mmCIF file of C-alpha atoms in Angstrom:
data_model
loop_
_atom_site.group_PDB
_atom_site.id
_atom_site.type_symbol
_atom_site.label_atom_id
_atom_site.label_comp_id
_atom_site.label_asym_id
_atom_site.label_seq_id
_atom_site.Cartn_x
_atom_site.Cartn_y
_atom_site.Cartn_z
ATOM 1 C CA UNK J 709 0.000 0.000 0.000
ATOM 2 C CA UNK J 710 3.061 2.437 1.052
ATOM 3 C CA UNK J 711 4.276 1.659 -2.829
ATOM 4 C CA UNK J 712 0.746 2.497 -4.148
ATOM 5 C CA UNK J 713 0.419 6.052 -2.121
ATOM 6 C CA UNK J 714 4.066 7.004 -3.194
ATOM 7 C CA UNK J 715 3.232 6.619 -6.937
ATOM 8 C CA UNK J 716 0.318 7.923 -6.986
ATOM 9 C CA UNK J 717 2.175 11.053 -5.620
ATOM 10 C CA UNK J 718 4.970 10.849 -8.137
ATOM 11 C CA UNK J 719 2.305 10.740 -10.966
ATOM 12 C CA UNK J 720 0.851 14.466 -9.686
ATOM 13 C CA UNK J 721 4.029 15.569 -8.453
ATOM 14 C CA UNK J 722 4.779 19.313 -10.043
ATOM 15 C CA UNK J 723 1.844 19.192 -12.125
ATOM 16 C CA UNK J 724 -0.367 22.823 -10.972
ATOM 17 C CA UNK J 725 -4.124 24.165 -11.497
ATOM 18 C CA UNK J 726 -6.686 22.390 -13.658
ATOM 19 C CA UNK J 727 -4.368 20.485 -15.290
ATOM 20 C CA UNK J 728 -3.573 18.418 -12.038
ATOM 21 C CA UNK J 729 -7.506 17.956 -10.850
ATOM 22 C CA UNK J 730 -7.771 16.654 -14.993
ATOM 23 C CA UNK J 731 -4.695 14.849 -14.492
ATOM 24 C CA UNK J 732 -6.146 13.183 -10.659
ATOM 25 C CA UNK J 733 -9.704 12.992 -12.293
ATOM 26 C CA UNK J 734 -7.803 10.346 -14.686
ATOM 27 C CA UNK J 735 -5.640 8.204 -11.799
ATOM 28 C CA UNK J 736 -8.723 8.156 -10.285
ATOM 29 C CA UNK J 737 -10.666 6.850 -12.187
ATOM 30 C CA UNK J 738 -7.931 4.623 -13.672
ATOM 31 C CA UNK J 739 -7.022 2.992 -10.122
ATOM 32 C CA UNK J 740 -10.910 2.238 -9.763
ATOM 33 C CA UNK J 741 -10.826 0.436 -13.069
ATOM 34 C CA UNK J 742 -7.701 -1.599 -12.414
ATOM 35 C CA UNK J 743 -9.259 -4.627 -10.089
ATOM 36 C CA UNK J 744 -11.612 -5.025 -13.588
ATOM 37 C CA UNK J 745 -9.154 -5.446 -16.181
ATOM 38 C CA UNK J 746 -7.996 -9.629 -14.997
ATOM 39 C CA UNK J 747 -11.723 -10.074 -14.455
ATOM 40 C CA UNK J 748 -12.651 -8.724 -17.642
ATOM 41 C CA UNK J 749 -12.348 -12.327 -19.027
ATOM 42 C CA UNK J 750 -15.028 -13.838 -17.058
ATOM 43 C CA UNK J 751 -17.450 -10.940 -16.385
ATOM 44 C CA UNK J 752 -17.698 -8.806 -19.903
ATOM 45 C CA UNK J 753 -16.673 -11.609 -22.545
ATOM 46 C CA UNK J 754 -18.271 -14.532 -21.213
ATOM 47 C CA UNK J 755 -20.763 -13.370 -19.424
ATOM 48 C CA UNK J 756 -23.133 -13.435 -21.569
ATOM 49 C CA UNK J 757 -21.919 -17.383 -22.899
ATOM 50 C CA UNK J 758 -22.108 -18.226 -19.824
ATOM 51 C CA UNK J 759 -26.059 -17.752 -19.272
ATOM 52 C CA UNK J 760 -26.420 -19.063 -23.126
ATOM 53 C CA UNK J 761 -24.691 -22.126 -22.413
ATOM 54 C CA UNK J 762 -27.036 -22.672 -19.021
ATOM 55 C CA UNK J 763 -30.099 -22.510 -21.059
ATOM 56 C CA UNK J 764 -28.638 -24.613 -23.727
ATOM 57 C CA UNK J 765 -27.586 -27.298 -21.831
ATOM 58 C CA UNK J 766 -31.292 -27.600 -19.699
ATOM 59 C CA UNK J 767 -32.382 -27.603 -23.569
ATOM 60 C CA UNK J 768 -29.576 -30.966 -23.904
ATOM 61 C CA UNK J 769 -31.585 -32.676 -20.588
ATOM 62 C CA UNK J 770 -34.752 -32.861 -22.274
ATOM 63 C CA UNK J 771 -33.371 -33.801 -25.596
ATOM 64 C CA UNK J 772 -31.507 -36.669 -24.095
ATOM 65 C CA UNK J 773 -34.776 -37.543 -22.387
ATOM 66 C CA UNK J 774 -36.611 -37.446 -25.238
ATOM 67 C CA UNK J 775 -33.718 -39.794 -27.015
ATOM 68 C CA UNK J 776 -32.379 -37.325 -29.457
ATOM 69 C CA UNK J 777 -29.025 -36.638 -27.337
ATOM 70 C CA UNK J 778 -26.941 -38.988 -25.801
ATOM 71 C CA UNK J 779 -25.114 -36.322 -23.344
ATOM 72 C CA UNK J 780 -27.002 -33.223 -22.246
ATOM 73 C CA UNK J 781 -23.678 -30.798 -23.085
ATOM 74 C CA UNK J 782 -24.248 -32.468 -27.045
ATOM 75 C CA UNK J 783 -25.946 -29.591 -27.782
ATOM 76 C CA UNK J 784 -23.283 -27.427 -27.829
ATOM 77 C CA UNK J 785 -22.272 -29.449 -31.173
ATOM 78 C CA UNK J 786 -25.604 -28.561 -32.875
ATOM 79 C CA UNK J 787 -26.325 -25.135 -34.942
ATOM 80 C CA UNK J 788 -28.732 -22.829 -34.555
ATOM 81 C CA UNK J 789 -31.156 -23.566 -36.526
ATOM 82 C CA UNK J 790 -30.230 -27.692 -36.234
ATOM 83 C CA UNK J 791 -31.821 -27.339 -32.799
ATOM 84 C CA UNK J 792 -34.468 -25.023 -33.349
ATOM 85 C CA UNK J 793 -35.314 -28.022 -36.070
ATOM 86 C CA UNK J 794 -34.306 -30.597 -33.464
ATOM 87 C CA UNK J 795 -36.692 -29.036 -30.558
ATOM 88 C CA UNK J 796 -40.071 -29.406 -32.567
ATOM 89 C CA UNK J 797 -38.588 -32.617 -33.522
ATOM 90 C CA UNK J 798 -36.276 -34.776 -31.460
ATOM 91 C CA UNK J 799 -36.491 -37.296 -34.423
ATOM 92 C CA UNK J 800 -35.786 -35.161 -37.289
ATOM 93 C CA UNK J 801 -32.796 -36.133 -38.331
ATOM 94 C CA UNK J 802 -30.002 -38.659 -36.576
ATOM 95 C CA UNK J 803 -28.005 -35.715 -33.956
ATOM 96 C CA UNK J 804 -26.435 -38.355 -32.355
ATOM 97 C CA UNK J 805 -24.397 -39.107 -35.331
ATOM 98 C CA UNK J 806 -23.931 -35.589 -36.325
ATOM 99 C CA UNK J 807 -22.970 -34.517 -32.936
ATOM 100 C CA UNK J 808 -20.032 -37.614 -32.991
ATOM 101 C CA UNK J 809 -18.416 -36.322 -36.567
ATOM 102 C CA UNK J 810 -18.408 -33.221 -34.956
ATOM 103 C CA UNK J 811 -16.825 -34.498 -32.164
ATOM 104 C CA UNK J 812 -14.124 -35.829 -33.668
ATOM 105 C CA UNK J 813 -13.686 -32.945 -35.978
ATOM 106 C CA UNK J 814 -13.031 -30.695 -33.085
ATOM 107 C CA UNK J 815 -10.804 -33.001 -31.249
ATOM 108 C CA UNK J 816 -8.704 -33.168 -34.413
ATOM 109 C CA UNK J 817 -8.558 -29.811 -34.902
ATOM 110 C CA UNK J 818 -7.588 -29.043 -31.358
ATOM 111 C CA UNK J 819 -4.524 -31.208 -32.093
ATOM 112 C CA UNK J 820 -3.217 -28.652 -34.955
ATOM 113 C CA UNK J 821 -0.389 -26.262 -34.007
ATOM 114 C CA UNK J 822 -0.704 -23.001 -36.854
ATOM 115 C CA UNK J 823 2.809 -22.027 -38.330
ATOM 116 C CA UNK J 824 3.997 -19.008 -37.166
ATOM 117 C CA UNK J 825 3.888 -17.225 -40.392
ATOM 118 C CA UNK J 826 1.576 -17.113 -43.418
ATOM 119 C CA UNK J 827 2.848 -15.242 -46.263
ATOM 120 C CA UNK J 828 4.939 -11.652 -45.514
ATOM 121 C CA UNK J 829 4.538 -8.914 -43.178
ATOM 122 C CA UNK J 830 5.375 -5.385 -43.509
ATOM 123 C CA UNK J 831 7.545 -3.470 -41.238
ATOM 124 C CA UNK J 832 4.294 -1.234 -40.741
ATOM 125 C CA UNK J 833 1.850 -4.183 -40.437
ATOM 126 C CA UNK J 834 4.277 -5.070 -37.244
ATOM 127 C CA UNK J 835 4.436 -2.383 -35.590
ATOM 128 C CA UNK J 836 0.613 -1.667 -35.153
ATOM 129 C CA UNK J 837 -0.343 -0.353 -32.103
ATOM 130 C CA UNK J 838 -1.809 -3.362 -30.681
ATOM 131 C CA UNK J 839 0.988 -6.043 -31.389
ATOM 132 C CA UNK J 840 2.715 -6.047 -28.701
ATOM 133 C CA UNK J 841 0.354 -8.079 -27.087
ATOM 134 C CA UNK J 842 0.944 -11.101 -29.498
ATOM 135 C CA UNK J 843 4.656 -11.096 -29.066
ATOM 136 C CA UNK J 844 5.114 -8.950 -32.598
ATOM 137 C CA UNK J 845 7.485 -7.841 -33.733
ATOM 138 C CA UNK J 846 9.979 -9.146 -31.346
ATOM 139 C CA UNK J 847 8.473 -13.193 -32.830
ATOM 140 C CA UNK J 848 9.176 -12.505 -36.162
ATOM 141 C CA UNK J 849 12.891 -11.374 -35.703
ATOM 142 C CA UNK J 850 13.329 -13.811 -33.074
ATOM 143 C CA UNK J 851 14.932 -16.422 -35.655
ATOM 144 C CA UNK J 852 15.453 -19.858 -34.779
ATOM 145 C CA UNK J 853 16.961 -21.928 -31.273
ATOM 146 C CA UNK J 854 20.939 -21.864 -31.272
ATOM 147 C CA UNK J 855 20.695 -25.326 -30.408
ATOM 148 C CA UNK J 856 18.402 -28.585 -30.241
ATOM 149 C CA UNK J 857 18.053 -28.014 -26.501
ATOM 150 C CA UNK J 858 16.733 -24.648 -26.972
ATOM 151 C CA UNK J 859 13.615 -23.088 -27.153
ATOM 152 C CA UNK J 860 12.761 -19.012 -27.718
ATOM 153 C CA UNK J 861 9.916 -16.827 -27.137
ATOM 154 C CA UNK J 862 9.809 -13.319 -25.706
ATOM 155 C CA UNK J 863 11.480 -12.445 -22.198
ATOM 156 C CA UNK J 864 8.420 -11.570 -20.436
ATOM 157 C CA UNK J 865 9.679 -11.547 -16.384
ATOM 158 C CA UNK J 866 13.544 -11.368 -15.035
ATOM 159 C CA UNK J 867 15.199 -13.582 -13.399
ATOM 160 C CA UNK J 868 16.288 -17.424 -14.068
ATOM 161 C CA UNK J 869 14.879 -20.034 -12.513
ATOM 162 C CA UNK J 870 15.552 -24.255 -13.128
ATOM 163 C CA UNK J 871 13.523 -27.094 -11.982
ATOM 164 C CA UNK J 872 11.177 -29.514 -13.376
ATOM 165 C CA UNK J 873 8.835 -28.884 -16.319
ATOM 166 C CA UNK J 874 4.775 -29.595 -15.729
ATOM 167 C CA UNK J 875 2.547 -28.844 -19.171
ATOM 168 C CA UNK J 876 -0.847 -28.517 -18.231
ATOM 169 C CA UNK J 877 -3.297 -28.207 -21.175
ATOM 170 C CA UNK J 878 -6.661 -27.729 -18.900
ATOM 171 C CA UNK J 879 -8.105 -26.605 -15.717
ATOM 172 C CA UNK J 880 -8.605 -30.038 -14.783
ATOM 173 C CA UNK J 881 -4.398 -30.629 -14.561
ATOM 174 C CA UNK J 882 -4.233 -28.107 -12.247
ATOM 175 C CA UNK J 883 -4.037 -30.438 -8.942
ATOM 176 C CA UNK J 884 -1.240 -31.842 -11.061
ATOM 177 C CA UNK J 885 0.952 -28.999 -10.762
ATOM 178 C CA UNK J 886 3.627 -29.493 -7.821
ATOM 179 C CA UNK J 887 4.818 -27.241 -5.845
ATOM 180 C CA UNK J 888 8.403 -25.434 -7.520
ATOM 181 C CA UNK J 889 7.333 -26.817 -11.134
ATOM 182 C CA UNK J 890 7.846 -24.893 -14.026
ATOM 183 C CA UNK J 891 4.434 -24.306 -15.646
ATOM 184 C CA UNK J 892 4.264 -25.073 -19.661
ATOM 185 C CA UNK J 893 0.969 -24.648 -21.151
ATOM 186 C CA UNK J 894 -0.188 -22.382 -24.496
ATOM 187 C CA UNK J 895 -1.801 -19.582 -22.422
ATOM 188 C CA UNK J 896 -2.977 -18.120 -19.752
ATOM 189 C CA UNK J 897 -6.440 -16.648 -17.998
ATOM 190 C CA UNK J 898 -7.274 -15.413 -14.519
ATOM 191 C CA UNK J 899 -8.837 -18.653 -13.708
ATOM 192 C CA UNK J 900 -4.849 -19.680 -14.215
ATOM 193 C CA UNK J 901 -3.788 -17.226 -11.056
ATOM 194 C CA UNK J 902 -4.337 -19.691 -8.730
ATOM 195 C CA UNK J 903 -1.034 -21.519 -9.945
ATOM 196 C CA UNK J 904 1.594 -19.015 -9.618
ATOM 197 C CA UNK J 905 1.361 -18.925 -5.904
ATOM 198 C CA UNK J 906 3.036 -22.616 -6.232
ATOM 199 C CA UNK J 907 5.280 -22.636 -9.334
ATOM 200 C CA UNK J 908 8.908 -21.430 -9.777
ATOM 201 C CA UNK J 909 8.784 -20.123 -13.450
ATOM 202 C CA UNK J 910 6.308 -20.145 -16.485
ATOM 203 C CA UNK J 911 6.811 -20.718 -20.243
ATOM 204 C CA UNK J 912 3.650 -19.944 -22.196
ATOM 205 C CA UNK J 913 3.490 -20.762 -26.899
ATOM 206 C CA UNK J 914 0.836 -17.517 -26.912
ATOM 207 C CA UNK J 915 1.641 -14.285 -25.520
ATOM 208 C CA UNK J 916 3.734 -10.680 -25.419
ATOM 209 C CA UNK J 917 4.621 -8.403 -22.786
ATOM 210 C CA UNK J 918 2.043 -7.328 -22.074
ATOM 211 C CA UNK J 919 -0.641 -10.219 -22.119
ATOM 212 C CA UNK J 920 -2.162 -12.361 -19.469
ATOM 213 C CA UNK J 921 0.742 -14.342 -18.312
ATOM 214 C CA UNK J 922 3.166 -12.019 -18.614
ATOM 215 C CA UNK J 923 1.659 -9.383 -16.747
ATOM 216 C CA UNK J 924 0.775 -11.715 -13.697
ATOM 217 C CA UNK J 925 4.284 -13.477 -14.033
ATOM 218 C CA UNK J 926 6.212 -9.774 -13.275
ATOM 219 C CA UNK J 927 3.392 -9.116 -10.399
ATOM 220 C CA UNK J 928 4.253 -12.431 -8.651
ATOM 221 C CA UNK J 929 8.052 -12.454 -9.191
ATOM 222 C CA UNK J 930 8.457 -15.256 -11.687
ATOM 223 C CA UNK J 931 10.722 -15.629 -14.150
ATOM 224 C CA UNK J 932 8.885 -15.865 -17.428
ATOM 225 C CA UNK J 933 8.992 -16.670 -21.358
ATOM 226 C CA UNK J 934 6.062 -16.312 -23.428
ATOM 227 C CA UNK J 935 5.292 -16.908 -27.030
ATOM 228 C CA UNK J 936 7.926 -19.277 -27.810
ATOM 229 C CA UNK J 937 5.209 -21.082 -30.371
ATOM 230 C CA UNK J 938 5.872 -24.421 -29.852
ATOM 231 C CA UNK J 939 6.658 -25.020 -25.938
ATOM 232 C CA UNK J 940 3.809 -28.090 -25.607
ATOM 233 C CA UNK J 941 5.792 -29.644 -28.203
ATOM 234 C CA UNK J 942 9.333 -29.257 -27.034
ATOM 235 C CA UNK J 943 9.166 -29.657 -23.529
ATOM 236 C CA UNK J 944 7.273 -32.850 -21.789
ATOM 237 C CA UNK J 945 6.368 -33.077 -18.021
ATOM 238 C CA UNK J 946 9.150 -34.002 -15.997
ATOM 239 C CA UNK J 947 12.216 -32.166 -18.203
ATOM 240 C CA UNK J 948 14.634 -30.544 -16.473
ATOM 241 C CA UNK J 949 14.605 -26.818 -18.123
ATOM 242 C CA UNK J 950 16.667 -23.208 -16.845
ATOM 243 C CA UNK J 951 14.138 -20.595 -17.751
ATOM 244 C CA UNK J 952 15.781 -17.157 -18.585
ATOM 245 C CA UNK J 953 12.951 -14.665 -18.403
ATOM 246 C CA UNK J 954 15.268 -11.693 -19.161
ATOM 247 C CA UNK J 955 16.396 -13.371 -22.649
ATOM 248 C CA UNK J 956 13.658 -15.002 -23.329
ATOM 249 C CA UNK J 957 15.527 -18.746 -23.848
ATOM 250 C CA UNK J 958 14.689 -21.734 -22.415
ATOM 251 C CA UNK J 959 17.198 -24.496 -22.612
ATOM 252 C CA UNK J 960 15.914 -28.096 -22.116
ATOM 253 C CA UNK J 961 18.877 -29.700 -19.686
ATOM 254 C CA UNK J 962 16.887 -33.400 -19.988
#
């Protein structure tokens, strides 16, 4: 709190008049915004999902009890219209088999890693406003690992830190994760927070300085590396990696 009091004084400090009641006006209201901007994930972009999905899924109970379903969260595999059609119906066409292809067309799919790079990008197309972010354009000059044992993203917290690798791909790893494990997984949301009071370091494929886990990463401490690209694919539970969050290298010791 003493930190938070002596900053906000630094920020005001010299400034005179109207210009510093404008310029407190805007601290103001910036420090009452702050406790939003983690939550914004949950509470503004899904909150409104969220109550869909409720209603949807009571909709999957009574098609499953009327035969059409096999698994009340189905629906979620159906289009619009497909259950509008499906709800005056439950026998008009076979959704069990259309919800399985569909199935196994997402799980595929979830399976693909994107290359980095499709086609060319302009010095100006890299430097737009909001790229930092994603990791550009510090990703696409990054080039490629030094060595076999090496992988590179973006330094995204100081320090160096080596111990055992955990990936986690899902919430339900997290009672996995040990305490002092380096965390590997694709990317981070505040649901993730309650991790980094037990790990050592983090190493994320998705990511720039200023997203998600980089942000939390500097606020807890931990030596960080984010958008390295491939990470899941590199480095298995149980490897032995040094994480250099002020290079952005991560070097896979076995």
């Amino acid at each position: 709190m003493d930190d938070l009091e002596s900053a906000k004084r630094e920020v005001v400090e010299g400034v005179e008049g109207e210009a510093r009641e404008r310029l407190q006006a805007a601290l103001d209201m910036s420090l009452a915004m702050n406790p939003l901007t983690p939550d914004h994930h949950f509470y503004v972009d899904q909150g409104t999902n969220a109550r869909l999905r409720i209603a949807a899924i009571e909709i999957g109970r009574k098609l499953v009890g009327a035969g059409a379903l096999s698994e009340p969260e189905d629906v979620v595999y159906l289009r619009y219209n497909e259950l509008r059609r499906l709800m005056t119906d439950p026998g008009a066409f076979d959704a069990k088999d259309l919800v399985s292809d569909r199935r196994d067309a997402r799980e595929e799919a979830y399976e693909k890693r994107p290359p980095a790079w499709l086609g060319t990008a302009t010095k100006g197309a890299l430097a737009f406003p909001y790229a930092g972010l994603w990791g550009f354009p510090e990703r696409f000059y990054a080039g490629e690992p030094a060595t076999t044992g090496e992988v590179r993203g973006l330094a995204a917290s100081p320090g160096v830190v080596e111990g055992p690798a955990r990936f986690v791909a899902s919430l339900e790893e997290f009672d996995q994760v040990q305490e002092g494990e380096i965390l590997v997984c694709r990317m981070t949301n505040p649901a993730w927070v309650v991790l980094f009071t037990k790990i050592s370091g983090l190493v994320t494929e998705a990511g720039g300085a200023v997203s998600h886990p980089a942000v939390v990463a500097r606020e807890f401490g931990i030596p960080a590396v984010v958008g390295t690209g491939n990470a899941g694919e590199r480095i298995k539970t149980g490897d032995r990696i040094r994480v250099n969050g002020a290079t952005g290298v991560v070097d896979i010791l076995g």
